[in-house]
Amino acid sequence: MTSPLSLAEKLARTHDLSGSELHTLIADRTDETRAYLQQQAGAVREQIYGSRVFIRGLIEFTNYCKNNCYYCGIRRGNDKAERYRLTEDDILACCAEGHALGFRTFVLQGGEDPFFTDEKLVSIVRAIRQGYPDSAITLSLGEHSEQSYRALFEAGADRYLLRHETATKAHYARLHPPEMDFDRRMTCLEQLKAIGYQVGCGFMIGSPGQTVDDLVRDLRFIKTFRPHMVGIGPFLSHQDTPFRDQPNGTAELTLYLLSILRLLLPEVLLPATTALGTAAGDGRERGILAGANVVMPNLSPVSVRKKYLLYDKKICTGEESAQCIGCLTRRMASVGCTLAVDRGDSLLH
Ligand code: SAH
């Protein structure tokens, strides 16, 4: 049988592995393969993006959601969630604060909230586009019609994050209620790409029922789909969801998969996520060392941060944005990196 270390070497050399090779690389991982992949992925990140880490200002503008994903703390069935919506003016104030702090990407993220019609969303995107012509606008608003995606693109949005959550249909059905459809989500990703967005997909590590085969399908899907960005983080349980008693995903496996992703798609934008920073105190720093090159600090008003809880114990819910930047600057410096003040577009063609 091929050793995991020789497969890691093959991955570093060829930037590709078959499904069965990835299976062995994950299932039979050792401290040795972990160290080797981290070193190789860190070197590729350094070679392509240098020691500059891109920052994205995350504006969590609504926690109302019409969906009922079993893992998510803002699912519609969670009647303990205290719901809020930001106004267009609130959102623009977040952008103003963020721009002054050096952010050149704004990420609007929220639940699927029917209050925000296309008309309202287009107006928000247009206002940000007009006010900040030098900045990228990223949307993370879940599933919408092709027509809505197009209208938002034409209004000035550049990027769209829509995690596929899992590339295995049966596993998707384990994580979502029957009215949510795997094929529809995948179709959304195709449409977003065809419209011209820079697209991000992604998945949780250690979500209930996830097998190594599922992870292999995620990686093979990503290699073929070639997204500009891939967001991954550990599944973390939320006390008011059906998955309250499910074990959390680990930082260890998340870091390992970050390294594999960096080697599979060298130019991809890879965030060291807040969930990773929640699972381990130094998770984001270790994420950078493992090959990540993006961090997404919170730009939401402090007054709503504790209400946008997708999982328990989320970090960075008490600080002002300026404090977050100071903290992250120090954290990144501890691993030899600086925060970059620019749009940080993907180098993937
Ligand atoms: N409504 C938008 C934004 C979702 S929140 C959408 O559907 O795309 C962004 C991501 O957080 C989700 O895609 C999911 O992968 C992740 N997430 C949700 N609940 C989580 C949990 N309990 N633990 C870890 N990540 C979670």
Coordinates of C-alpha atoms and ligand atoms in Angstrom, one line a residue:
M1 CA 0.0 0.0 0.0
T2 CA 1.2 3.5 -0.8
S3 CA 2.3 5.4 2.4
P4 CA 0.5 8.6 3.3
L5 CA 3.9 10.4 3.2
S6 CA 4.6 9.4 -0.4
L7 CA 1.1 10.6 -1.3
A8 CA 1.7 13.9 0.4
E9 CA 4.9 14.2 -1.7
K10 CA 3.0 13.4 -4.8
L11 CA 0.4 16.1 -3.9
A12 CA 3.1 18.7 -3.4
R13 CA 4.7 17.8 -6.7
T14 CA 1.6 17.4 -9.0
H15 CA -1.1 19.4 -7.1
D16 CA -3.5 16.6 -7.7
L17 CA -4.5 13.2 -6.2
S18 CA -7.2 10.7 -7.0
G19 CA -10.1 10.0 -4.7
S20 CA -8.6 6.8 -3.3
E21 CA -5.2 8.6 -2.8
L22 CA -6.9 11.4 -0.9
H23 CA -8.7 8.8 1.2
T24 CA -5.5 7.3 2.3
L25 CA -3.9 10.7 2.9
I26 CA -6.7 11.6 5.3
A27 CA -7.6 8.3 6.9
D28 CA -3.9 7.3 7.6
R29 CA -2.5 10.7 8.4
T30 CA 0.4 10.8 10.8
D31 CA 2.3 13.5 12.6
E32 CA 4.9 13.2 9.8
T33 CA 2.4 13.8 7.0
R34 CA 0.8 16.6 9.0
A35 CA 4.2 18.4 9.4
Y36 CA 5.2 17.8 5.8
L37 CA 1.9 19.1 4.3
Q38 CA 1.9 22.1 6.5
Q39 CA 5.5 23.0 5.5
Q40 CA 4.7 22.5 1.8
A41 CA 1.4 24.3 1.8
G42 CA 3.0 27.2 3.8
A43 CA 5.7 27.5 1.2
V44 CA 3.2 27.5 -1.7
R45 CA 1.2 30.2 0.1
E46 CA 4.4 32.2 0.6
Q47 CA 5.5 31.8 -3.0
I48 CA 2.2 32.9 -4.4
Y49 CA 0.9 35.5 -2.0
G50 CA 4.0 36.3 0.1
S51 CA 3.5 37.0 3.7
R52 CA 0.5 39.3 3.2
V53 CA -2.8 38.1 4.6
F54 CA -5.9 39.6 3.1
I55 CA -8.6 41.0 5.3
R56 CA -12.3 40.9 4.6
G57 CA -14.7 42.9 6.7
L58 CA -17.7 40.8 7.6
I59 CA -21.0 42.6 8.1
E60 CA -23.6 40.3 9.5
F61 CA -26.6 42.3 8.5
T62 CA -29.5 40.0 9.4
N63 CA -30.0 36.9 11.5
Y64 CA -33.5 36.3 10.3
C65 CA -33.6 33.1 8.2
K66 CA -36.3 31.1 6.5
N67 CA -34.2 28.0 6.4
N68 CA -33.9 25.4 9.1
C69 CA -30.5 23.8 8.7
Y70 CA -30.0 21.4 11.6
Y71 CA -26.5 22.8 12.5
C72 CA -27.1 26.5 12.4
G73 CA -27.9 28.7 15.4
I74 CA -29.9 31.2 13.4
R75 CA -32.2 28.5 11.9
R76 CA -35.8 29.6 11.8
G77 CA -36.8 27.0 14.3
N78 CA -34.6 28.5 17.0
D79 CA -37.1 30.6 18.9
K80 CA -34.5 31.6 21.4
A81 CA -32.5 33.6 18.9
E82 CA -33.0 37.3 19.3
R83 CA -33.5 38.5 15.7
Y84 CA -32.2 41.7 14.3
R85 CA -31.7 43.5 10.9
L86 CA -29.3 46.3 10.1
T87 CA -30.6 49.2 8.0
E88 CA -28.9 50.4 4.8
D89 CA -27.5 53.3 6.9
D90 CA -26.2 50.9 9.5
I91 CA -24.5 48.9 6.8
L92 CA -22.9 52.0 5.2
A93 CA -21.7 53.1 8.6
C94 CA -19.9 49.7 9.0
C95 CA -18.3 50.2 5.6
A96 CA -17.2 53.7 6.5
E97 CA -15.6 52.4 9.7
G98 CA -14.0 49.5 7.9
H99 CA -12.7 51.6 5.0
A100 CA -10.9 53.9 7.5
L101 CA -9.4 50.9 9.1
G102 CA -8.0 49.6 5.8
F103 CA -10.6 47.2 4.6
R104 CA -11.0 47.0 0.9
T105 CA -13.5 44.1 0.8
F106 CA -16.9 44.1 2.5
V107 CA -18.7 40.9 3.0
L108 CA -22.4 41.1 3.5
Q109 CA -23.6 37.9 5.2
G110 CA -26.9 37.0 6.5
G111 CA -29.6 34.4 6.9
E112 CA -32.0 34.0 4.0
D113 CA -34.3 36.9 5.0
P114 CA -37.2 37.6 2.7
F115 CA -37.4 41.1 4.2
F116 CA -34.4 41.9 2.0
T117 CA -36.0 41.9 -1.4
D118 CA -33.9 42.2 -4.5
E119 CA -34.8 45.8 -4.6
K120 CA -33.5 46.5 -1.1
L121 CA -30.4 44.4 -1.7
V122 CA -29.6 46.1 -5.0
S123 CA -30.0 49.5 -3.3
I124 CA -27.5 48.5 -0.6
V125 CA -25.0 47.1 -3.1
R126 CA -25.3 50.2 -5.3
A127 CA -24.7 52.5 -2.4
I128 CA -21.6 50.6 -1.3
R129 CA -20.3 50.5 -4.9
Q130 CA -20.8 54.2 -5.3
G131 CA -19.3 55.1 -1.9
Y132 CA -16.3 52.7 -2.2
P133 CA -15.2 52.3 -5.8
D134 CA -11.9 50.9 -4.7
S135 CA -13.4 48.1 -2.7
A136 CA -14.7 44.6 -3.5
I137 CA -18.2 43.7 -2.5
T138 CA -18.8 40.1 -1.5
L139 CA -22.2 38.6 -0.8
S140 CA -23.1 35.6 1.3
L141 CA -26.8 35.5 1.3
G142 CA -27.6 31.9 0.5
E143 CA -29.7 30.6 -2.4
H144 CA -31.5 33.0 -4.7
S145 CA -32.8 33.0 -8.2
E146 CA -30.4 33.4 -11.1
Q147 CA -32.2 36.6 -11.9
S148 CA -31.5 38.0 -8.4
Y149 CA -27.8 36.9 -8.6
R150 CA -27.6 38.7 -11.9
A151 CA -29.3 41.9 -10.6
L152 CA -26.9 42.0 -7.6
F153 CA -23.9 41.5 -9.9
E154 CA -25.0 44.3 -12.2
A155 CA -25.5 46.5 -9.1
G156 CA -21.8 46.1 -8.4
A157 CA -21.2 42.9 -6.3
D158 CA -18.0 41.1 -7.3
R159 CA -17.9 38.0 -5.2
Y160 CA -20.3 35.4 -3.7
L161 CA -19.7 33.0 -1.0
L162 CA -22.0 30.0 -0.9
R163 CA -20.6 27.0 0.9
H164 CA -21.8 23.8 -0.8
E165 CA -21.7 22.3 2.8
T166 CA -21.1 18.8 1.5
A167 CA -20.6 17.3 -1.9
T168 CA -22.4 14.1 -0.9
K169 CA -26.2 14.2 -1.6
A170 CA -27.1 11.8 1.2
H171 CA -24.9 13.7 3.7
Y172 CA -26.6 16.9 2.6
A173 CA -29.9 15.4 3.5
R174 CA -28.5 14.5 6.9
L175 CA -27.6 18.2 7.6
H176 CA -30.7 19.8 6.1
P177 CA -34.5 19.4 6.3
P178 CA -36.2 17.8 3.3
E179 CA -37.3 21.1 1.7
M180 CA -33.6 21.9 1.1
D181 CA -32.1 20.5 -2.0
F182 CA -28.5 19.5 -2.7
D183 CA -28.9 19.9 -6.5
R184 CA -30.4 23.3 -6.1
R185 CA -27.4 24.5 -4.1
M186 CA -24.9 23.1 -6.6
T187 CA -26.9 24.8 -9.4
C188 CA -26.6 28.1 -7.6
L189 CA -22.8 27.8 -7.5
E190 CA -22.8 27.1 -11.3
Q191 CA -25.0 30.1 -12.0
L192 CA -22.9 32.4 -9.8
K193 CA -19.8 31.4 -11.7
A194 CA -21.4 31.7 -15.1
I195 CA -22.6 35.2 -14.2
G196 CA -19.1 36.3 -13.5
Y197 CA -18.8 36.4 -9.8
Q198 CA -15.6 35.3 -8.1
V199 CA -17.1 32.4 -6.2
G200 CA -16.4 30.7 -2.9
C201 CA -17.7 27.3 -1.9
G202 CA -16.8 25.3 1.2
F203 CA -17.8 22.9 3.9
M204 CA -17.7 22.2 7.6
I205 CA -15.2 19.7 9.1
G206 CA -16.6 17.1 11.4
S207 CA -20.3 17.8 10.7
P208 CA -22.6 15.0 12.0
G209 CA -22.4 11.8 9.9
Q210 CA -19.4 13.1 7.8
T211 CA -17.1 10.3 6.6
V212 CA -13.7 10.4 5.0
D213 CA -15.4 9.5 1.8
D214 CA -17.5 12.6 2.1
L215 CA -14.4 14.7 2.6
V216 CA -12.8 13.2 -0.4
R217 CA -15.8 14.1 -2.5
D218 CA -15.6 17.6 -1.2
L219 CA -12.0 17.9 -2.2
R220 CA -12.6 16.3 -5.7
F221 CA -15.6 18.6 -6.2
I222 CA -13.4 21.6 -5.4
K223 CA -10.6 20.5 -7.6
T224 CA -13.0 20.3 -10.5
F225 CA -15.1 23.3 -9.8
R226 CA -12.1 25.5 -9.3
P227 CA -13.7 28.2 -7.0
H228 CA -11.7 31.4 -6.3
M229 CA -12.2 30.9 -2.6
V230 CA -12.8 28.0 -0.3
G231 CA -14.2 28.5 3.2
I232 CA -13.8 25.7 5.7
G233 CA -14.1 25.5 9.4
P234 CA -14.9 22.9 12.1
F235 CA -18.5 22.2 12.8
L236 CA -19.3 23.6 16.3
S237 CA -22.5 22.6 18.0
H238 CA -25.1 25.2 19.0
Q239 CA -27.2 24.5 22.1
D240 CA -30.5 25.5 20.5
T241 CA -30.3 23.3 17.4
P242 CA -31.1 19.6 16.8
F243 CA -27.3 19.0 16.7
R244 CA -26.7 20.3 20.2
D245 CA -25.3 17.0 21.5
Q246 CA -23.1 16.3 18.4
P247 CA -19.3 16.4 18.9
N248 CA -17.4 19.3 17.4
G249 CA -15.1 19.1 14.5
T250 CA -11.5 19.4 15.3
A251 CA -8.9 22.1 14.6
E252 CA -6.4 19.4 13.7
L253 CA -8.4 18.0 10.8
T254 CA -9.4 21.5 9.6
L255 CA -5.7 22.5 9.5
Y256 CA -4.8 19.3 7.6
L257 CA -7.5 19.9 5.0
L258 CA -6.4 23.6 4.6
S259 CA -3.0 22.3 3.7
I260 CA -4.4 19.8 1.2
L261 CA -6.6 22.5 -0.4
R262 CA -3.6 24.9 -0.7
L263 CA -1.7 22.2 -2.6
L264 CA -4.7 21.1 -4.7
L265 CA -5.4 24.7 -5.8
P266 CA -2.2 26.8 -5.2
E267 CA -3.8 30.1 -6.1
V268 CA -7.1 29.7 -4.1
L269 CA -8.1 32.2 -1.5
L270 CA -8.3 30.4 1.8
P271 CA -9.6 31.9 5.0
A272 CA -8.5 31.0 8.5
T273 CA -12.0 31.2 9.8
T274 CA -13.6 32.4 13.0
A275 CA -14.8 28.9 13.6
L276 CA -11.2 27.7 13.5
G277 CA -10.2 30.4 15.9
T278 CA -13.1 29.3 18.2
A279 CA -12.1 25.7 18.1
A280 CA -8.5 26.5 19.1
G281 CA -7.2 29.8 20.7
D282 CA -4.4 30.0 18.1
G283 CA -6.5 28.4 15.3
R284 CA -6.3 31.3 12.9
E285 CA -2.5 31.7 13.3
R286 CA -2.1 27.9 12.8
G287 CA -4.4 28.2 9.8
I288 CA -2.0 30.7 8.2
L289 CA 0.9 28.4 8.9
A290 CA -1.1 25.5 7.3
G291 CA -1.6 27.5 4.1
A292 CA -4.5 29.9 4.6
N293 CA -4.1 33.5 3.4
V294 CA -7.3 35.4 4.4
V295 CA -8.9 36.4 7.7
M296 CA -12.4 37.8 8.0
P297 CA -12.8 40.0 11.0
N298 CA -16.2 41.1 12.1
L299 CA -17.3 44.6 11.1
S300 CA -20.8 44.3 12.5
P301 CA -21.9 46.8 15.1
V302 CA -20.9 45.5 18.5
S303 CA -24.5 45.7 19.6
V304 CA -25.6 42.9 17.3
R305 CA -22.5 40.6 17.4
K306 CA -23.8 38.4 20.2
K307 CA -27.0 37.8 18.2
Y308 CA -25.3 36.3 15.1
L309 CA -24.4 33.1 16.7
L310 CA -24.2 30.2 14.2
Y311 CA -22.5 28.1 17.0
D312 CA -21.7 28.3 20.7
K313 CA -18.7 30.3 22.2
K314 CA -18.0 32.3 19.0
I315 CA -15.0 34.6 19.5
C316 CA -14.7 38.3 18.8
T317 CA -18.3 39.2 19.7
G318 CA -17.4 41.8 22.3
E319 CA -14.7 44.0 20.7
E320 CA -14.8 47.1 18.5
S321 CA -13.6 46.6 14.9
A322 CA -10.5 48.7 15.6
Q323 CA -9.6 46.4 18.5
C324 CA -10.1 43.4 16.3
I325 CA -7.7 44.8 13.7
G326 CA -5.1 45.4 16.4
C327 CA -5.5 41.9 17.8
L328 CA -5.3 40.3 14.4
T329 CA -2.3 42.4 13.4
R330 CA -0.4 41.0 16.4
R331 CA -1.6 37.5 15.8
M332 CA -0.5 37.6 12.1
A333 CA 2.8 39.1 13.1
S334 CA 3.4 36.2 15.4
V335 CA 3.5 33.9 12.4
G336 CA 5.5 36.3 10.2
C337 CA 2.6 37.9 8.3
T338 CA 1.1 41.4 7.8
L339 CA -2.4 42.4 7.0
A340 CA -2.8 43.7 3.4
V341 CA -4.7 46.8 2.6
D342 CA -6.1 46.0 -0.8
R343 CA -8.9 44.1 -2.5
G344 CA -6.9 40.9 -2.5
D345 CA -8.4 39.4 -5.7
S346 CA -7.8 35.8 -6.4
L347 CA -4.9 34.9 -8.7
L348 CA -6.9 32.0 -10.1
H349 CA -7.9 32.3 -13.7
Ligands
SAH1 N1 -27.2 31.9 4.8 C1 -26.0 32.0 4.1 C2 -24.8 32.2 5.1 C3 -24.6 31.1 6.0 S1 -23.6 31.3 7.4 C4 -25.8 30.8 3.3 O1 -26.7 29.9 3.3 O2 -24.8 30.7 2.6 C5 -22.0 30.8 6.7 C6 -21.6 29.4 7.0 O3 -21.4 29.1 8.4 C7 -22.5 28.3 6.5 O4 -22.4 28.1 5.1 C8 -22.0 27.1 7.3 O5 -21.1 26.3 6.6 C9 -21.3 27.7 8.5 N2 -22.0 27.3 9.8 C10 -23.3 27.4 10.1 N3 -23.5 26.8 11.3 C11 -22.3 26.3 11.7 C12 -21.9 25.6 12.9 N4 -22.8 25.2 13.8 N5 -20.6 25.3 13.0 C13 -19.7 25.7 12.1 N6 -20.1 26.4 11.0 C14 -21.4 26.7 10.8

